[in-house]
Coordinates of C-alpha atoms and ligand atoms in Angstrom, one line a residue:
X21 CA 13.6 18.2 25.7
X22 CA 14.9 16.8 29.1
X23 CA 12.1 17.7 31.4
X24 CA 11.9 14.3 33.3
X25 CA 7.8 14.3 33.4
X26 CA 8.4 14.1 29.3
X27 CA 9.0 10.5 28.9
X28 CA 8.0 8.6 26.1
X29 CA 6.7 5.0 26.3
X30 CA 9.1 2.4 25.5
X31 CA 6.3 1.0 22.6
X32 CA 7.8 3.7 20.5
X33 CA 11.8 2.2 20.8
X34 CA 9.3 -0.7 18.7
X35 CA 9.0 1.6 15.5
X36 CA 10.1 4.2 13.5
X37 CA 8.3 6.8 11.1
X38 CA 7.4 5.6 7.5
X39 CA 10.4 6.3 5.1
X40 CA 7.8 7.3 2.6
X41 CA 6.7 10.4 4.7
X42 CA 10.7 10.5 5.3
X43 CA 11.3 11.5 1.6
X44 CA 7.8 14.0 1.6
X45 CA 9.8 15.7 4.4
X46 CA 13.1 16.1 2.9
X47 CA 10.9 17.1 -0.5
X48 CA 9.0 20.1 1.5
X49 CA 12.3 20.9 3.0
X50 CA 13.9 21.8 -0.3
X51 CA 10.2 23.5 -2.1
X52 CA 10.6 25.3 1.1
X53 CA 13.8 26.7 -0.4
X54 CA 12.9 27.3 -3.6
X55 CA 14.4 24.3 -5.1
X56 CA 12.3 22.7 -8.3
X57 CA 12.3 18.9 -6.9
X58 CA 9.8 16.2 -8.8
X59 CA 8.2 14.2 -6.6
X60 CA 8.2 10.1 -7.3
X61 CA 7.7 9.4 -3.9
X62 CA 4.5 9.8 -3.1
X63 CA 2.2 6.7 -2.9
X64 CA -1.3 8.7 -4.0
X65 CA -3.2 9.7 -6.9
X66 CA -2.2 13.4 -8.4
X67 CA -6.0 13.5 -9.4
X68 CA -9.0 14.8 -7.7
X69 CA -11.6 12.8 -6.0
X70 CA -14.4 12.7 -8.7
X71 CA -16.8 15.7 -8.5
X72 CA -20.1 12.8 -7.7
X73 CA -18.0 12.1 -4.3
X74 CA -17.2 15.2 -3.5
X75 CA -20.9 16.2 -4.2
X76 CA -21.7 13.3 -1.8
X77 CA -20.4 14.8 0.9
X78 CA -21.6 18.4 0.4
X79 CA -25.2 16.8 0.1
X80 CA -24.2 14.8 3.6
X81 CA -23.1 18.6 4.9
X82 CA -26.4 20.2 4.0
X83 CA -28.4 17.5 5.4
X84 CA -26.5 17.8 9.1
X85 CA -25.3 14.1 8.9
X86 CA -22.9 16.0 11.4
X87 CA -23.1 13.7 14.4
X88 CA -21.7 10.0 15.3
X89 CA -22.4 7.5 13.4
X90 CA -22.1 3.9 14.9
X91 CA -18.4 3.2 15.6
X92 CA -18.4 0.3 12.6
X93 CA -20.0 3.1 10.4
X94 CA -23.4 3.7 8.8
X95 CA -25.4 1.0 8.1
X96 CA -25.9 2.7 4.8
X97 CA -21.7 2.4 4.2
X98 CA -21.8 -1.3 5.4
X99 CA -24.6 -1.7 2.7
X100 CA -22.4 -0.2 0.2
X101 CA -19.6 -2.4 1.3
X102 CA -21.0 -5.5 1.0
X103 CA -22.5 -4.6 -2.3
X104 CA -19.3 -3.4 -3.7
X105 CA -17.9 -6.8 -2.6
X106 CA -20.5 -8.8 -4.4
X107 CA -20.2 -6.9 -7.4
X108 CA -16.0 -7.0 -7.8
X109 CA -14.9 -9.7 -5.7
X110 CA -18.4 -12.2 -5.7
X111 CA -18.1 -12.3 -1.8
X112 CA -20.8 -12.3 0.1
X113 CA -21.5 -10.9 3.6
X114 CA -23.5 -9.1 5.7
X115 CA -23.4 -5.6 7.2
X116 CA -22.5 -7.1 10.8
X117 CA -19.6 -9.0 9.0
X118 CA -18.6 -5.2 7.9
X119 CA -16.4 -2.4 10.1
X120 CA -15.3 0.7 8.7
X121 CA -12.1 2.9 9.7
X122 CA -10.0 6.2 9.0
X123 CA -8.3 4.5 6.4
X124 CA -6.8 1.2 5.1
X125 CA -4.1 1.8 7.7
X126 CA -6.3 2.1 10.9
X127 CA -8.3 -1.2 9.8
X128 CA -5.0 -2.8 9.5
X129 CA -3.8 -1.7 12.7
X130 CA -7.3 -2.3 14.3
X131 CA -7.0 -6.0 12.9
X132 CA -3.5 -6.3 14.2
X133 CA -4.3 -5.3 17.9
X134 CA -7.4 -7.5 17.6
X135 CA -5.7 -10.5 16.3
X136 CA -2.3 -10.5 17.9
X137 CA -0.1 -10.5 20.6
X138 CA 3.4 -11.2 22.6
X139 CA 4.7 -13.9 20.5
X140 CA 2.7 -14.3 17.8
X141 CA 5.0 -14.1 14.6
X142 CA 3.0 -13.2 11.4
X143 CA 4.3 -13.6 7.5
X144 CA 5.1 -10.9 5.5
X145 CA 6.2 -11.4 2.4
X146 CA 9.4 -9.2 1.1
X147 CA 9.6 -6.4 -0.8
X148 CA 6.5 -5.0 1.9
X149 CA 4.6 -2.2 2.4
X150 CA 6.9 -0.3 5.3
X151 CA 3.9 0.0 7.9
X152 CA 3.3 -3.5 8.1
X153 CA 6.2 -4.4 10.1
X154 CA 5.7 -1.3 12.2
X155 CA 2.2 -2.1 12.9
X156 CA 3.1 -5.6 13.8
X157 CA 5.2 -4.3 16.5
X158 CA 2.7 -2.0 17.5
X159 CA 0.3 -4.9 17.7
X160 CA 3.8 -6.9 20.2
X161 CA 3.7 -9.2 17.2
X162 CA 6.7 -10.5 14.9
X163 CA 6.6 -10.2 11.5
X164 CA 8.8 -13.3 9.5
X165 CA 10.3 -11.5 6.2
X166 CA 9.7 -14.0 3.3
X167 CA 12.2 -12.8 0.7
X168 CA 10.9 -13.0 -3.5
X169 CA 13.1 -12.0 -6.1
X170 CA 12.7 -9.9 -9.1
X171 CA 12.9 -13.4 -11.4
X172 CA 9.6 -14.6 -9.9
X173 CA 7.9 -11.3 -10.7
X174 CA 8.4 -10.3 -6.5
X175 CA 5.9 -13.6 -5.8
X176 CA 5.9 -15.7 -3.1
X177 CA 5.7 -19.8 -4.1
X178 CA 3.5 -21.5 -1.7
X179 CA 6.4 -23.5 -0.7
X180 CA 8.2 -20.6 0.7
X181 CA 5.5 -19.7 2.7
X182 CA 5.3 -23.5 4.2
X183 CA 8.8 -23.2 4.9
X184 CA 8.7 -19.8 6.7
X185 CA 6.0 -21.4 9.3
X186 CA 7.0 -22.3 12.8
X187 CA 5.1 -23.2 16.2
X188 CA 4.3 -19.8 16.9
X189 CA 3.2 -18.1 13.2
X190 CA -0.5 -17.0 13.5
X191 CA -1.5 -15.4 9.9
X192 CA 0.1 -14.1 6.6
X193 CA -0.6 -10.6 5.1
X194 CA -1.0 -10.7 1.1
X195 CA -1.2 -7.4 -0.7
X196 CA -2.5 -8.4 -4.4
X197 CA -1.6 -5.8 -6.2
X198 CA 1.6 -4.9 -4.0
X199 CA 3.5 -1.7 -2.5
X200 CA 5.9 -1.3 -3.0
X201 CA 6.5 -4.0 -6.6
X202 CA 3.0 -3.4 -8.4
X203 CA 3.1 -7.9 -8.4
X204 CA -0.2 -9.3 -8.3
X205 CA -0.6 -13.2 -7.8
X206 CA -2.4 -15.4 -10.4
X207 CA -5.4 -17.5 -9.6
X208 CA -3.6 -21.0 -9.2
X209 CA -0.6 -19.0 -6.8
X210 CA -3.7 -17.8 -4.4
X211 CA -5.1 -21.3 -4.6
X212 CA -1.4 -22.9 -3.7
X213 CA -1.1 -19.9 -0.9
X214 CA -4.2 -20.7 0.6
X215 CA -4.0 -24.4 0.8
X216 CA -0.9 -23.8 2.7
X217 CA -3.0 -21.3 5.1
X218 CA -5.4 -24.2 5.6
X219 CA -2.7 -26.6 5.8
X220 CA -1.0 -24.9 8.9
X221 CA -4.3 -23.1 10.1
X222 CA -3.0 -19.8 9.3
X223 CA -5.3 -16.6 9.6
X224 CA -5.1 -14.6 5.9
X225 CA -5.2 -10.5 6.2
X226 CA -5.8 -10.1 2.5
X227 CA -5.0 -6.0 1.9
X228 CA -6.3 -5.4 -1.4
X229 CA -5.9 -1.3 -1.2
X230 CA -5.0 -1.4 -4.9
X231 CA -6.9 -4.5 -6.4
X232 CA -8.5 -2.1 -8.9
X233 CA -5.9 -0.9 -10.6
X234 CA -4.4 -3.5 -13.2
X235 CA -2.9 -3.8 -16.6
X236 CA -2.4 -5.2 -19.4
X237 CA -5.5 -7.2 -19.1
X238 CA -4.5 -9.0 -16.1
X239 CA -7.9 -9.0 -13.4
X240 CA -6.9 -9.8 -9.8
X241 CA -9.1 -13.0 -8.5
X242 CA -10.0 -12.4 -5.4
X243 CA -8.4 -15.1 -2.8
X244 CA -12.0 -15.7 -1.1
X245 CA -13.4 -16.8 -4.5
X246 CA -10.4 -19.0 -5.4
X247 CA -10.4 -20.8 -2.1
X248 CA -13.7 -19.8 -0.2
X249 CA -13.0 -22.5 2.4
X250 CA -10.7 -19.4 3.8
X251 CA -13.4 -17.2 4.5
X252 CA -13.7 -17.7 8.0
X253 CA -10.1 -17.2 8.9
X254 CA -9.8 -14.5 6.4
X255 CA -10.0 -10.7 7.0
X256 CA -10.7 -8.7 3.5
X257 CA -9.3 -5.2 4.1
X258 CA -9.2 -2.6 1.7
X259 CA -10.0 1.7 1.8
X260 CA -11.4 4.4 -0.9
X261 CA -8.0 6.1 -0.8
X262 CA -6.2 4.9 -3.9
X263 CA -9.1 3.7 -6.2
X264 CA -11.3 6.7 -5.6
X265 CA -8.6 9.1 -5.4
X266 CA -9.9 9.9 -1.5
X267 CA -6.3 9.6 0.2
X268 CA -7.1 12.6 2.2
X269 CA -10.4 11.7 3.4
X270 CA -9.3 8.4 5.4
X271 CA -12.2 5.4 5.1
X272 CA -10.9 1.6 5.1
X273 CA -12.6 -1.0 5.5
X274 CA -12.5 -4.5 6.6
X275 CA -15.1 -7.4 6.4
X276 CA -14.5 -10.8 7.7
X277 CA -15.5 -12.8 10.7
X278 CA -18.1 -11.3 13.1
X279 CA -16.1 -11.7 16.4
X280 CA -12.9 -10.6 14.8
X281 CA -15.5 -7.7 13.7
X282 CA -17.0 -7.1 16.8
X283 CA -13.5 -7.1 18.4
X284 CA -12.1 -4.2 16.6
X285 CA -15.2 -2.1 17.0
X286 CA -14.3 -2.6 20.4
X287 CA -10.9 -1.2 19.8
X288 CA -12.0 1.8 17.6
X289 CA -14.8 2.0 20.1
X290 CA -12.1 3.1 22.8
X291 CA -9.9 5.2 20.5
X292 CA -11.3 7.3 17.2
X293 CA -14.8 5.8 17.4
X294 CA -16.6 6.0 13.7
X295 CA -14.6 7.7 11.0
X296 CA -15.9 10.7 9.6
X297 CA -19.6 10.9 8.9
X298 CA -19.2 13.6 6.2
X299 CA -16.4 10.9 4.6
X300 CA -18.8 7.6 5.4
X301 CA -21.3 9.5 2.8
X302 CA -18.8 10.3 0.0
X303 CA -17.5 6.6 0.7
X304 CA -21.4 5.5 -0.2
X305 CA -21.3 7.4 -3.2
X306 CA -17.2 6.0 -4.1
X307 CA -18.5 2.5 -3.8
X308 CA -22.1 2.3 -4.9
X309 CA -22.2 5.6 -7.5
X310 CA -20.6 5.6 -11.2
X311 CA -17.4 3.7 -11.4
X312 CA -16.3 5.4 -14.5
X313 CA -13.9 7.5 -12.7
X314 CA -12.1 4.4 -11.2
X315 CA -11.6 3.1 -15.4
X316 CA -10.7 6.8 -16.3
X317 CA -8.0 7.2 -13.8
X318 CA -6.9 3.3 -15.2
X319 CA -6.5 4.2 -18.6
X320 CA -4.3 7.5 -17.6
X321 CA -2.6 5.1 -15.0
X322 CA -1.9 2.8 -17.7
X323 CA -0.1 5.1 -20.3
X324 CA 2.3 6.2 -17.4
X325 CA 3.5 3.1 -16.5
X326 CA 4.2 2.1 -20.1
X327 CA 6.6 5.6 -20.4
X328 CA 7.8 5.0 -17.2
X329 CA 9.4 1.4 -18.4
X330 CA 9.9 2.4 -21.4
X331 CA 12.4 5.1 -19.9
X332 CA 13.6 3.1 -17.4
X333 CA 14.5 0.1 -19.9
X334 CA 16.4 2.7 -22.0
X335 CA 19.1 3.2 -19.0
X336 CA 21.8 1.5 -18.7
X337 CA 22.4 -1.1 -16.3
X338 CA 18.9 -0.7 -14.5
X339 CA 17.0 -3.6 -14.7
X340 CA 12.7 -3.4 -14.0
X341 CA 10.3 -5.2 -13.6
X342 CA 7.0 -4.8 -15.1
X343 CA 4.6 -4.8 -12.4
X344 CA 1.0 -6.6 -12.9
X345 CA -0.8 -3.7 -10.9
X346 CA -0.8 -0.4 -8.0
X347 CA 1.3 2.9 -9.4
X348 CA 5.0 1.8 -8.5
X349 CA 7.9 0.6 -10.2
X350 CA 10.8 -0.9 -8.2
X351 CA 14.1 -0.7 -10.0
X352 CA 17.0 -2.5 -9.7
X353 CA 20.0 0.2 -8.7
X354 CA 22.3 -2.4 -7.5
X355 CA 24.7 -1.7 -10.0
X356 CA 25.6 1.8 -8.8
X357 CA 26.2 0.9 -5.4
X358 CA 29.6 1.7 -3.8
X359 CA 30.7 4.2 -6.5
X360 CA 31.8 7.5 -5.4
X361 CA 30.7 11.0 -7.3
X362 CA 31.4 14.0 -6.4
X363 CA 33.3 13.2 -3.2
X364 CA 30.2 11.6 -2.0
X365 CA 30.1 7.4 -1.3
X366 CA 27.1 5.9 -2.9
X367 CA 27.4 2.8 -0.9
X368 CA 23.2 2.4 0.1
X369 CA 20.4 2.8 -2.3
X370 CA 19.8 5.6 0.7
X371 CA 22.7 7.2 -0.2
X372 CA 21.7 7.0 -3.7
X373 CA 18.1 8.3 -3.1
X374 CA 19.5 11.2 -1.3
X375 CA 22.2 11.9 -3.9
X376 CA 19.4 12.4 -6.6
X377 CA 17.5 14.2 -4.7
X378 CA 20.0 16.8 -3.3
X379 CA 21.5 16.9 -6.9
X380 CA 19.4 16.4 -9.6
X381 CA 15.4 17.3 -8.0
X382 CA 14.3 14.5 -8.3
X383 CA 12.8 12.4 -5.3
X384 CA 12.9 8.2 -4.9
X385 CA 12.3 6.2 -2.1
X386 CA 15.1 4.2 -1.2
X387 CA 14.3 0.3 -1.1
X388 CA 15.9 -0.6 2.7
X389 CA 12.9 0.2 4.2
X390 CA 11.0 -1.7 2.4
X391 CA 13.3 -4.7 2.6
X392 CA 14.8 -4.5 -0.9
X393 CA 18.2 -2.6 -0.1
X394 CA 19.1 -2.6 -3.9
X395 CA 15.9 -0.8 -5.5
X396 CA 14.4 2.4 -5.7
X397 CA 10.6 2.7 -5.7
X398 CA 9.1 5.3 -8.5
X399 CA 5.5 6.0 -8.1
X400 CA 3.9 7.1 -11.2
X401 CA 0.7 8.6 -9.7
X402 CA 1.9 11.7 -11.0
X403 CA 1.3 13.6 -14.4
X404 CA 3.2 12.9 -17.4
X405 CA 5.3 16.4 -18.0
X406 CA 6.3 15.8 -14.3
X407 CA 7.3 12.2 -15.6
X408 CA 9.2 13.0 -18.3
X409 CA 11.1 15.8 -16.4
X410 CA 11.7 13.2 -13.5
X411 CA 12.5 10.4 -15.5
X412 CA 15.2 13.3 -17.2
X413 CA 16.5 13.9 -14.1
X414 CA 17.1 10.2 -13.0
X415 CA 18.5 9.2 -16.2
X416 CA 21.1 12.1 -16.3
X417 CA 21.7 10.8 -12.4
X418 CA 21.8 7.9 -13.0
X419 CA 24.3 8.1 -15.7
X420 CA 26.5 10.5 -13.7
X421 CA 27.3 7.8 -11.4
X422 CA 27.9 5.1 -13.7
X423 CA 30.4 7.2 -15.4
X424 CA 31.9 7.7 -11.6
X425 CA 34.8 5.2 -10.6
Ligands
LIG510 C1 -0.3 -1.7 0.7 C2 -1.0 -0.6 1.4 N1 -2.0 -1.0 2.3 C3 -2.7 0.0 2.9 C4 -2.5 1.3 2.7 C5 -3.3 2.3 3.5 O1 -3.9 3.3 2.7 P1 -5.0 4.2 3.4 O2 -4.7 4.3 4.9 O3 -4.8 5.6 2.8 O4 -6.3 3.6 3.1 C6 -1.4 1.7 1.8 C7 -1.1 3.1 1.6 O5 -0.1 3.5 1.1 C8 -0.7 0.7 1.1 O6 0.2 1.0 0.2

């Protein structure tokens, strides 16, 4: 395209697309051909959004709730909101203190663009979700990588995050269960974290997308209940997509203060405006309705993870962490970096990523992106036969190259 009117802004030199979708696209690509690929790259639930939900919205159909809603959503969903927060988390709020979005994403980019701007640097702990950075930029903020390490369970110590502030850092983003390394923080590490917050008058985005799915017994504590004194410098986002299986339908939500509130409906106001009615009714039903769904999905959750370490333990030279919570595992591949197979260099975990893909079917997402440049991210959320015939596949990979020079 080199028609001169076609000229894109310079806000997207700022960004790139997310390396997740990246893989998807290189996945379709070869289904496209024919080729039998299994899919670990994908960061949503294989199940269906329970039949109660979907029911929801067909109800919400028949009843013409077809129209706009108010841009922070019903009053009904906000209700639903802040009663889901008093009933897992023990906060308490009120429906003004409530917006809703199309997705976890949009509320976090809403927060961003109401929050931030030129110069404003904002901590991120490493290994991160890939669209937080990207949003940041969107948002002309900084983020300030904070680097954890696979020995302390991919946590950050409060004293890291004291040492990563400067004159011009605004907030930290925590993400309790995390994406892409399933680490969740105790109680006494959110109390340390948000002492320092208070410390250094920090805002908190807390992003607790996947704060219902946990293991082995371990229950997230929500930061708000382990230091409340945060609340009004803390915005609690968090969406229906991976707890209610509702990826596709895109609701998110964020409470927190009322002019931080009142600042991103003005945002959404001037952009996408409420998020789907039809979706703002099945989200009632997600949050408020039967919640059995969310423990049967937990225990099925729960068995994969424990096959997928299992198998991953059982290779050589890979070394895993298991994580406290989400659907990921991030393995350490550092060990087969800057062999060469098959006349290829495997000199990136990119390269390696690609090499299993192209030549075993079997799809990873490379770590760079997500600032850990010597893992691969696995994402169980997908059913066991396709497991076990992945998890195949990456062994007999993965031992190809070690046998490699
Ligand atoms: C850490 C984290 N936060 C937020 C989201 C946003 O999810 P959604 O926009 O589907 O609600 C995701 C999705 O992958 C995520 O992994």
């Amino acid at each position: 395209m080199n028609d001169e009117a076609v000229r894109l802004s310079s806000r997207l030199a700022k960004i790139k697309p997310s390396a997740t979708l990246a893989v998807t696209a290189a996945l379709a690509e070869m289904r496209r051909q024919g080729k039998d690929v299994v899919d670990f790259g994908t960061g949503e639930p294989d199940f269906d959004t329970p039949e109660h939900i979907k029911a929801a919205a067909v109800r919400a159909l028949g009843a013409g709730k077809t129209k706009y809603t108010p841009v922070t959503g019903t009053l009904e969903l906000r209700q639903a909101v802040v009663a889901k927060l008093a009933r897992d988390n023990g906060l308490s709020y009120e429906p003004d203190e409530i917006i809703a979005s199309c997705g976890g994403k949009h509320s976090l980019l809403n927060a961003f663009l109401a929050l931030f701007q030129e110069g404003d640097e904002v901590i991120v702990p490493a290994p991160y979700w890939v669209s937080y950075v990207d949003m940041l930029a969107l948002a002309d903020a900084k983020a300030v990588v904070v680097p954890t390490t696979e020995q302390d369970g991919f946590r950050m110590s409060a004293a890291a995050l004291a040492a990563a502030i400067g004159p011009r850092t605004r907030a930290v983003i925590l993400n309790s269960p995390a994406n892409p390394t399933g680490s969740a923080y105790d109680a006494d590490e959110l109390r340390a974290l948000g002492d320092v917050c208070l410390r250094y008058d920090l805002l908190v985005i807390s992003d607790d997308v996947y704060e219902r799915l946990t293991y082995d017994g371990f229950v997230q504590r929500h930061l708000l209940t382990v230091c409340p004194r945060l609340r009004p410098r803390t915005l609690v986002i968090s969406s229906c997509s991976k707890t209610y299986a509702m990826t596709g339908w895109r609701l998110g939500y964020t409470a927190g203060p009322r002019e931080v509130i009142a600042a991103m409906a003005t945002i959404q106001g001037q952009s996408t405006s409420n998020p789907s009615s039809i979706t703002q009714a099945a989200a009632v039903e997600a949050l408020t309705g039967p919640q059995t769904c969310v423990d049967e999905m937990l225990v099925e959750f729960s068995r994969r993870r424990a096959y997928v370490l299992e198998r991953l333990r059982a290779i050589r030279d890979v070394t895993v962490t298991a994580p406290r919570g989400a659907f990921y595992v991030l393995p350490s591949i550092g060990v087969f970096l800057g062999r060469r197979v098959g006349g290829r260099k495997i000199a990136s975990a990119t390269d390696l990523a690609r090499y299993l893909l192209a030549e075993f079917g079997v799809a990873v997402v490379a770590g760079e992106d997500f600032a850990a440049p010597r893992n691969v991210r696995i994402s169980y959320a997908t059913s066991m036969e396709l497991l076990e015939k992945g998890l195949d596949r990456l062994q007999h990979g993965l031992e190809t190259v070690a046998a490699a020079a």
